[in-house]
Amino acid sequence: MLTADEKKFIAFWEANRLKRKKTFRNLAIGLPLGSIITIAILINFYSGWYKRADMVIRSGSSLLLLLVIAALLIVVFITIFSARHQWDINEQRYREFLAKKDQP
């Protein structure tokens, strides 16, 4: 027997499961998390608490470009990963409710 909330979720997920799988929609989900993590990493690099790392960063301009590229890759990875993970969680929940519904 399903509760009212479970029935609402099944109806919602049946209507929206394909929309939620699209990439552009998912960018809004994980983008803030990826940005916050990247900003925290960059603040850590530029705070100067580790003198040797600070010297290495300031020694070459190509390293700065590498840090920017790495930061962008971190944001993209976290954005895509968190969106797909959230979709998988909802899909698993949907399938569990359907299996529960089909039981006598």
Coordinates of N, CA and C in Angstrom, one line a residue:
M1 N 0.8 -1.2 0.0 CA 0.0 0.0 0.0 C 0.9 1.2 0.0
L2 N 0.6 2.2 -0.9 CA 1.4 3.4 -1.0 C 0.7 4.5 -0.2
T3 N 1.5 5.4 0.3 CA 1.0 6.6 1.0 C 0.6 7.6 -0.1
A4 N 0.0 8.7 0.4 CA -0.4 9.8 -0.5 C 0.9 10.4 -1.1
D5 N 1.9 10.6 -0.3 CA 3.1 11.3 -0.7 C 3.8 10.4 -1.8
E6 N 3.8 9.1 -1.6 CA 4.5 8.2 -2.5 C 3.7 8.2 -3.9
K7 N 2.4 8.3 -3.8 CA 1.6 8.4 -5.1 C 1.9 9.7 -5.8
K8 N 2.0 10.8 -5.0 CA 2.3 12.1 -5.6 C 3.7 12.0 -6.3
F9 N 4.7 11.4 -5.6 CA 6.0 11.3 -6.2 C 6.0 10.5 -7.5
I10 N 5.3 9.4 -7.5 CA 5.2 8.6 -8.7 C 4.6 9.4 -9.9
A11 N 3.5 10.1 -9.6 CA 2.9 10.9 -10.7 C 3.8 12.0 -11.1
F12 N 4.5 12.6 -10.2 CA 5.5 13.7 -10.6 C 6.6 13.2 -11.4
W13 N 7.2 12.0 -11.0 CA 8.4 11.5 -11.6 C 8.0 10.9 -13.0
E14 N 6.8 10.4 -13.2 CA 6.4 9.9 -14.5 C 6.3 11.1 -15.5
A15 N 5.9 12.2 -15.0 CA 5.7 13.4 -15.8 C 7.0 14.1 -16.1
N16 N 7.9 14.1 -15.2 CA 9.1 14.9 -15.3 C 10.5 14.1 -15.4
R17 N 10.5 12.9 -15.5 CA 11.7 12.1 -15.5 C 12.6 12.4 -16.7
L18 N 12.0 12.6 -17.9 CA 12.8 12.8 -19.1 C 13.3 14.3 -19.1
K19 N 12.5 15.2 -18.6 CA 12.9 16.6 -18.5 C 14.1 16.8 -17.6
R20 N 14.1 16.1 -16.5 CA 15.1 16.2 -15.5 C 16.4 15.6 -16.0
K21 N 16.4 14.8 -17.0 CA 17.6 14.1 -17.5 C 18.4 15.0 -18.4
K22 N 17.8 16.1 -18.9 CA 18.5 16.9 -19.9 C 19.6 17.7 -19.2
T23 N 20.6 18.0 -20.0 CA 21.9 18.6 -19.5 C 21.7 20.0 -19.0
F24 N 21.1 20.8 -19.8 CA 21.0 22.3 -19.5 C 20.1 22.5 -18.3
R25 N 19.1 21.7 -18.0 CA 18.3 21.8 -16.8 C 19.2 21.5 -15.6
N26 N 20.0 20.5 -15.8 CA 20.8 20.0 -14.6 C 21.9 21.0 -14.2
L27 N 22.3 21.9 -15.1 CA 23.3 22.9 -14.8 C 22.9 23.7 -13.6
A28 N 21.7 24.1 -13.5 CA 21.2 24.9 -12.4 C 21.3 24.2 -11.1
I29 N 21.3 22.9 -11.1 CA 21.3 22.1 -9.8 C 22.7 22.1 -9.2
G30 N 23.7 21.8 -10.0 CA 25.0 21.6 -9.4 C 26.0 22.7 -9.5
L31 N 25.6 23.7 -10.3 CA 26.5 24.9 -10.5 C 26.8 25.6 -9.3
P32 N 25.9 25.9 -8.4 CA 26.3 26.6 -7.1 C 27.3 25.8 -6.3
L33 N 27.1 24.5 -6.2 CA 28.0 23.7 -5.4 C 29.4 23.7 -5.9
G34 N 29.5 23.5 -7.2 CA 30.8 23.5 -7.9 C 31.5 24.8 -7.8
S35 N 30.7 25.9 -7.9 CA 31.3 27.2 -7.8 C 31.9 27.5 -6.4
I36 N 31.1 27.1 -5.4 CA 31.5 27.3 -4.0 C 32.8 26.5 -3.7
I37 N 32.9 25.3 -4.1 CA 34.1 24.5 -3.9 C 35.3 25.1 -4.6
T38 N 35.1 25.5 -5.8 CA 36.2 26.1 -6.6 C 36.7 27.4 -6.0
I39 N 35.8 28.2 -5.5 CA 36.1 29.5 -4.9 C 36.9 29.2 -3.6
A40 N 36.5 28.2 -2.9 CA 37.2 27.8 -1.6 C 38.6 27.4 -1.9
I41 N 38.8 26.6 -3.0 CA 40.1 26.1 -3.4 C 41.0 27.3 -3.8
L42 N 40.4 28.2 -4.6 CA 41.2 29.4 -5.0 C 41.6 30.3 -3.9
I43 N 40.7 30.5 -2.9 CA 41.0 31.3 -1.7 C 42.1 30.6 -1.0
N44 N 42.1 29.3 -0.9 CA 43.2 28.6 -0.2 C 44.5 28.8 -0.9
F45 N 44.5 28.7 -2.2 CA 45.8 28.9 -3.0 C 46.3 30.3 -2.8
Y46 N 45.5 31.3 -2.8 CA 45.9 32.7 -2.8 C 46.0 33.3 -1.4
S47 N 45.7 32.6 -0.4 CA 45.8 33.1 1.0 C 47.2 33.2 1.5
G48 N 48.1 32.4 0.9 CA 49.5 32.6 1.2 C 49.9 31.8 2.5
W49 N 49.1 31.0 3.0 CA 49.5 30.3 4.3 C 50.6 29.3 4.1
Y50 N 50.8 28.7 2.9 CA 51.8 27.8 2.6 C 52.8 28.5 1.7
K51 N 53.9 28.9 2.2 CA 54.9 29.8 1.5 C 55.5 29.2 0.3
R52 N 55.8 27.9 0.4 CA 56.4 27.2 -0.8 C 55.4 27.2 -2.0
A53 N 54.2 26.8 -1.7 CA 53.2 26.8 -2.8 C 53.0 28.1 -3.4
D54 N 53.0 29.1 -2.5 CA 52.8 30.5 -3.0 C 54.0 30.9 -3.9
M55 N 55.2 30.5 -3.6 CA 56.3 30.8 -4.5 C 56.2 30.1 -5.8
V56 N 55.7 28.9 -5.8 CA 55.6 28.1 -7.1 C 54.5 28.7 -7.9
I57 N 53.4 29.1 -7.3 CA 52.3 29.7 -8.1 C 52.8 31.0 -8.8
R58 N 53.5 31.8 -8.0 CA 53.9 33.1 -8.6 C 55.2 33.0 -9.5
S59 N 55.8 31.8 -9.6 CA 57.0 31.7 -10.4 C 56.7 31.7 -11.9
G60 N 55.5 31.2 -12.4 CA 55.2 31.2 -13.8 C 53.8 31.5 -14.1
S61 N 53.6 32.2 -15.2 CA 52.2 32.6 -15.6 C 51.5 31.4 -16.2
S62 N 52.2 30.4 -16.7 CA 51.5 29.2 -17.3 C 50.8 28.4 -16.2
L63 N 51.3 28.5 -15.0 CA 50.7 27.8 -13.9 C 49.3 28.4 -13.5
L64 N 49.3 29.7 -13.6 CA 48.0 30.4 -13.4 C 46.9 30.0 -14.4
L65 N 47.3 29.8 -15.6 CA 46.4 29.3 -16.6 C 45.9 27.9 -16.3
L66 N 46.8 27.1 -15.9 CA 46.5 25.7 -15.5 C 45.5 25.7 -14.3
L67 N 45.7 26.6 -13.3 CA 44.8 26.7 -12.2 C 43.4 27.1 -12.6
V68 N 43.3 28.0 -13.5 CA 42.0 28.5 -14.0 C 41.3 27.3 -14.8
I69 N 42.0 26.6 -15.6 CA 41.5 25.5 -16.4 C 41.0 24.4 -15.4
A70 N 41.8 24.1 -14.4 CA 41.5 23.1 -13.4 C 40.2 23.5 -12.6
A71 N 40.1 24.8 -12.3 CA 38.9 25.3 -11.6 C 37.7 25.1 -12.4
L72 N 37.8 25.4 -13.7 CA 36.6 25.2 -14.6 C 36.2 23.8 -14.7
L73 N 37.2 22.9 -14.8 CA 36.9 21.5 -14.9 C 36.3 20.9 -13.6
I74 N 36.7 21.5 -12.5 CA 36.1 21.1 -11.2 C 34.6 21.5 -11.2
V75 N 34.3 22.7 -11.6 CA 33.0 23.2 -11.6 C 32.1 22.3 -12.6
V76 N 32.6 22.0 -13.7 CA 31.8 21.2 -14.7 C 31.6 19.8 -14.2
F77 N 32.7 19.2 -13.6 CA 32.5 17.8 -13.1 C 31.5 17.8 -12.0
I78 N 31.6 18.7 -11.0 CA 30.7 18.6 -9.9 C 29.3 18.9 -10.3
T79 N 29.1 19.8 -11.3 CA 27.8 20.1 -11.8 C 27.1 18.9 -12.4
I80 N 27.8 18.3 -13.3 CA 27.3 17.1 -14.0 C 27.1 15.9 -13.1
F81 N 28.1 15.7 -12.2 CA 28.0 14.6 -11.3 C 26.8 14.7 -10.3
S82 N 26.7 15.9 -9.7 CA 25.6 16.1 -8.7 C 24.2 16.0 -9.4
A83 N 24.1 16.5 -10.6 CA 22.8 16.4 -11.3 C 22.4 15.0 -11.6
R84 N 23.4 14.2 -12.1 CA 23.1 12.8 -12.5 C 22.9 12.0 -11.2
H85 N 23.6 12.3 -10.2 CA 23.4 11.6 -8.9 C 22.0 11.8 -8.4
Q86 N 21.5 13.0 -8.4 CA 20.2 13.4 -7.9 C 19.1 12.7 -8.8
W87 N 19.4 12.6 -10.1 CA 18.4 11.9 -11.0 C 18.4 10.4 -10.7
D88 N 19.6 9.8 -10.5 CA 19.6 8.4 -10.1 C 18.9 8.1 -8.8
I89 N 19.0 9.0 -7.8 CA 18.4 8.8 -6.6 C 16.8 8.8 -6.8
N90 N 16.3 9.8 -7.5 CA 14.9 9.8 -7.8 C 14.4 8.7 -8.6
E91 N 15.2 8.2 -9.5 CA 14.8 7.1 -10.4 C 14.7 5.8 -9.5
Q92 N 15.7 5.6 -8.6 CA 15.7 4.4 -7.7 C 14.5 4.5 -6.8
R93 N 14.2 5.6 -6.3 CA 13.0 5.8 -5.4 C 11.7 5.5 -6.2
Y94 N 11.6 6.0 -7.4 CA 10.5 5.7 -8.3 C 10.3 4.2 -8.5
R95 N 11.4 3.5 -8.8 CA 11.3 2.1 -9.1 C 10.9 1.3 -7.9
E96 N 11.4 1.7 -6.7 CA 11.0 1.1 -5.5 C 9.6 1.2 -5.2
F97 N 9.0 2.4 -5.4 CA 7.6 2.7 -5.2 C 6.7 1.9 -6.2
L98 N 7.2 1.7 -7.4 CA 6.5 0.9 -8.4 C 6.4 -0.5 -8.0
A99 N 7.6 -1.0 -7.5 CA 7.6 -2.4 -7.0 C 6.7 -2.6 -5.8
K100 N 6.7 -1.6 -4.9 CA 5.9 -1.7 -3.8 C 4.4 -1.7 -4.2
K101 N 4.1 -0.9 -5.2 CA 2.7 -0.8 -5.7 C 2.2 -2.1 -6.3
D102 N 3.1 -2.8 -7.0 CA 2.7 -4.0 -7.7 C 2.6 -5.2 -6.7
Q103 N 3.1 -5.1 -5.5 CA 3.0 -6.2 -4.6 C 1.5 -6.4 -4.1
P104 N 1.1 -7.7 -3.9 CA -0.3 -7.9 -3.5 C -0.5 -7.5 -2.1

